[in-house]
Coordinates of N, CA, C and O in Angstrom, one line a residue:
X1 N 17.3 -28.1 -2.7 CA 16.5 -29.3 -2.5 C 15.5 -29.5 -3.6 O 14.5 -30.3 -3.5
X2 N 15.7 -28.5 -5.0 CA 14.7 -29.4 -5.5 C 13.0 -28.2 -5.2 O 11.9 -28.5 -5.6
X3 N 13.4 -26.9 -4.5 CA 12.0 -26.5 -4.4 C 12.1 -25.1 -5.2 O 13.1 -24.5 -5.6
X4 N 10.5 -24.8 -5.4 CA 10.8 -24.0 -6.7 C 11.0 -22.7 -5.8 O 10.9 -22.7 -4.6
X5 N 11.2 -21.5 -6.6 CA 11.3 -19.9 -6.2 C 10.3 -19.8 -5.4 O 10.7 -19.1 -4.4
X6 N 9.0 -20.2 -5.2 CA 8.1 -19.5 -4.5 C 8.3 -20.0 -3.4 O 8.4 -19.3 -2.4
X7 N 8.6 -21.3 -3.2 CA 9.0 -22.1 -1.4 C 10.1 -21.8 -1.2 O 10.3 -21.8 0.0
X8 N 11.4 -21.3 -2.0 CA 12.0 -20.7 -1.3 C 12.5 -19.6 -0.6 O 13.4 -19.4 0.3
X9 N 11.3 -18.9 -1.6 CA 11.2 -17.3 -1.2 C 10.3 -17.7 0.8 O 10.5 -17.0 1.8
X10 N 9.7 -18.8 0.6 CA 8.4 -18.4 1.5 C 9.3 -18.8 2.8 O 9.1 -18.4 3.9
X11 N 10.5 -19.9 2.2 CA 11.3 -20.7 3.3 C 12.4 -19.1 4.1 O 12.4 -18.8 5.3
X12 N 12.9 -18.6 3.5 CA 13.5 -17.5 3.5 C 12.6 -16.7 4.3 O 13.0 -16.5 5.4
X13 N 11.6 -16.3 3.9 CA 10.9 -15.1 4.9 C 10.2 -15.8 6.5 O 10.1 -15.1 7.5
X14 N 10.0 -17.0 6.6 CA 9.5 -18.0 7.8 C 11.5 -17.4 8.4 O 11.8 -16.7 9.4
X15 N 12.1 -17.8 7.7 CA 13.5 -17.9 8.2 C 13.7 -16.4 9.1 O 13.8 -16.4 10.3
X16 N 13.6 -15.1 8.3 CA 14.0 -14.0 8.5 C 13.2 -13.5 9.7 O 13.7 -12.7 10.6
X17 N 12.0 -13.9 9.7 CA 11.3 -13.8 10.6 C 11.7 -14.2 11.9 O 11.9 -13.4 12.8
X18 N 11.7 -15.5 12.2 CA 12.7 -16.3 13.0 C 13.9 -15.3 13.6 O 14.1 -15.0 14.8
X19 N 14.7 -14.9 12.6 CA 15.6 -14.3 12.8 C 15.8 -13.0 13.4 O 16.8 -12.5 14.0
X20 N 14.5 -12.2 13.0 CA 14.1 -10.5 13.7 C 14.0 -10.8 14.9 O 15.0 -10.4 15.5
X21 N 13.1 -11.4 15.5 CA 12.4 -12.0 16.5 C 13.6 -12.3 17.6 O 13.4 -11.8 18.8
X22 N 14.8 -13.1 17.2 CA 16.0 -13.4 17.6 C 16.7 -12.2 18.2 O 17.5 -12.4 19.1
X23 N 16.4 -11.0 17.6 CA 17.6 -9.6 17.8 C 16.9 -9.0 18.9 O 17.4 -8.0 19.3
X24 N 15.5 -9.6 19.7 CA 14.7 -8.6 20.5 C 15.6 -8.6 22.1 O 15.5 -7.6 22.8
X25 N 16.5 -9.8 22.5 CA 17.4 -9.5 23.4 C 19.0 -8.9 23.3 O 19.8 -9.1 24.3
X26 N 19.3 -8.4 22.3 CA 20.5 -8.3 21.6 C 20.8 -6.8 22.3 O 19.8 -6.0 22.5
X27 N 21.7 -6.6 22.5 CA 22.5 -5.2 23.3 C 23.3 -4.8 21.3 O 23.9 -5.5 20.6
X28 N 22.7 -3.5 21.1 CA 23.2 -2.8 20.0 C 24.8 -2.7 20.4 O 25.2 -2.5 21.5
X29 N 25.5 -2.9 19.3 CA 27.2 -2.7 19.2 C 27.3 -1.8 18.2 O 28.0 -0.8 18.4
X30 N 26.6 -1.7 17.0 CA 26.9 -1.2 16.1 C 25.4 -0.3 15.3 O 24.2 -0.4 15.5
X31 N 26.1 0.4 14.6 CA 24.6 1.3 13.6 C 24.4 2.3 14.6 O 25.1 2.6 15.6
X32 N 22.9 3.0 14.1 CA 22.5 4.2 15.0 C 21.8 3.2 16.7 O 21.9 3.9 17.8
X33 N 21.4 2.2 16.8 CA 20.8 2.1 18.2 C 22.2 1.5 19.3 O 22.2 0.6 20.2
X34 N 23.2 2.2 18.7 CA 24.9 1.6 19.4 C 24.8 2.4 20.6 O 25.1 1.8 21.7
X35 N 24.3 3.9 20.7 CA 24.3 4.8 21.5 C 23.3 4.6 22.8 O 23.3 5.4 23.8
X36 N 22.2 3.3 22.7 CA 21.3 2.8 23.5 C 21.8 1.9 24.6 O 21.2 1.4 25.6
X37 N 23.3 1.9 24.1 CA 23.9 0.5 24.7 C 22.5 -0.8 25.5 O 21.5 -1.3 25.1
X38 N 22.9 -1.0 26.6 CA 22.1 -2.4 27.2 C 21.0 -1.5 27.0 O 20.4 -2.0 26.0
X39 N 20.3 -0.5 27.4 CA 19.1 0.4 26.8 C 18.3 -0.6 25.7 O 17.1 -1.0 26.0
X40 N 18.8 -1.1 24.3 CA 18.4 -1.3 23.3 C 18.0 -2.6 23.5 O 17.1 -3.0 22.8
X41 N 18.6 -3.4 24.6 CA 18.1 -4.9 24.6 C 16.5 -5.1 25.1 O 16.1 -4.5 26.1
X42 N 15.9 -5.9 24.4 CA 14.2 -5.7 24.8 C 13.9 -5.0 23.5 O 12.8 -4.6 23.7
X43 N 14.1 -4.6 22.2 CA 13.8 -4.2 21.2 C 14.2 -4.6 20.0 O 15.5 -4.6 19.8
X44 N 13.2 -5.3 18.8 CA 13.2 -5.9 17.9 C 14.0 -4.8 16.8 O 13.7 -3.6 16.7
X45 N 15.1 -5.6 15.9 CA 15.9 -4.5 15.5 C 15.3 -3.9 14.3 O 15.0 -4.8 13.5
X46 N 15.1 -2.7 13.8 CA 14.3 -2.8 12.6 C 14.8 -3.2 11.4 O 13.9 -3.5 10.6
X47 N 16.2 -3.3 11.0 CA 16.3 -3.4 9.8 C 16.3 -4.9 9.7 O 16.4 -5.4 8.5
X48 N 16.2 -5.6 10.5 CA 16.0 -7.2 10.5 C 14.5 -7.4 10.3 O 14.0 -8.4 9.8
X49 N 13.9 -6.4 10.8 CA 12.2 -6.6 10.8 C 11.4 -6.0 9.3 O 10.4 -6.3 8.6
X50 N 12.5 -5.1 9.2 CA 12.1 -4.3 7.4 C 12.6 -5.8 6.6 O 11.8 -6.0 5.6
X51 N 13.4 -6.7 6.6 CA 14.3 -7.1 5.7 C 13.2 -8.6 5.6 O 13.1 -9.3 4.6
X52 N 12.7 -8.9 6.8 CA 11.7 -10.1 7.2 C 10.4 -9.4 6.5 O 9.6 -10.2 6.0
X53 N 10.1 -8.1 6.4 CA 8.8 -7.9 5.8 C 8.7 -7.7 4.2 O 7.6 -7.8 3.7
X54 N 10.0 -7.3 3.4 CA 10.4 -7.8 2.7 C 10.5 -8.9 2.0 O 9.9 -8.8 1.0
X55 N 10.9 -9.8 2.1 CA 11.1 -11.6 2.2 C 9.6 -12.0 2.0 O 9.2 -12.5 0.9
X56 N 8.9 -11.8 3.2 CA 7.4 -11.9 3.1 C 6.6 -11.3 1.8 O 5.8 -11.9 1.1
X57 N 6.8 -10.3 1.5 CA 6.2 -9.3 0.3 C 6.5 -10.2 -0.5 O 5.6 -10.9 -0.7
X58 N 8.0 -10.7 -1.5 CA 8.4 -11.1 -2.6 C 7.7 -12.8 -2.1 O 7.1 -13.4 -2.9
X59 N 7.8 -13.1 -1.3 CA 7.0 -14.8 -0.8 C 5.3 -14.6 -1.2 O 4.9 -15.6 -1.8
X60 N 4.8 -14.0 -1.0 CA 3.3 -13.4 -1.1 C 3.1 -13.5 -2.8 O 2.4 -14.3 -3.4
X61 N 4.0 -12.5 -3.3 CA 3.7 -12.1 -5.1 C 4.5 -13.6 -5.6 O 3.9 -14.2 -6.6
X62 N 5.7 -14.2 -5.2 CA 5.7 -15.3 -6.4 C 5.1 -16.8 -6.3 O 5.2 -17.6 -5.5
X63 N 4.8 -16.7 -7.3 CA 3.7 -17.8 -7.9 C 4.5 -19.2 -8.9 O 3.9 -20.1 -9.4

């Protein structure tokens, strides 16, 4: 659309965030929280929450 690196780094991390937030009813299938089965549902997943805090960090530094 026309927007520079820093809006779409910032658009990206609003996004990912959105998207962590999304995995907090999710029943684990796969990775290490597989063994939680329905257990795991009610918990924000982390590598979606590392990957959202991320996004955010590089959204923050570019200018």
């Amino acid at each position: 659309s026309g927007a520079g690196v820093a809006d779409a780094l910032r658009a990206a991390a609003d996004a990912g965030e959105l998207g962590a937030d999304s995995t907090v009813p999710m029943v684990a299938r796969k990775g290490r929280a597989s063994y939680l089965g329905e257990r795991s549902a009610g918990h924000l997943d982390p590598g979606a929450r590392s990957t959202s805090l991320l996004l955010r960090t590089f959204a923050g530094r570019a200018r």
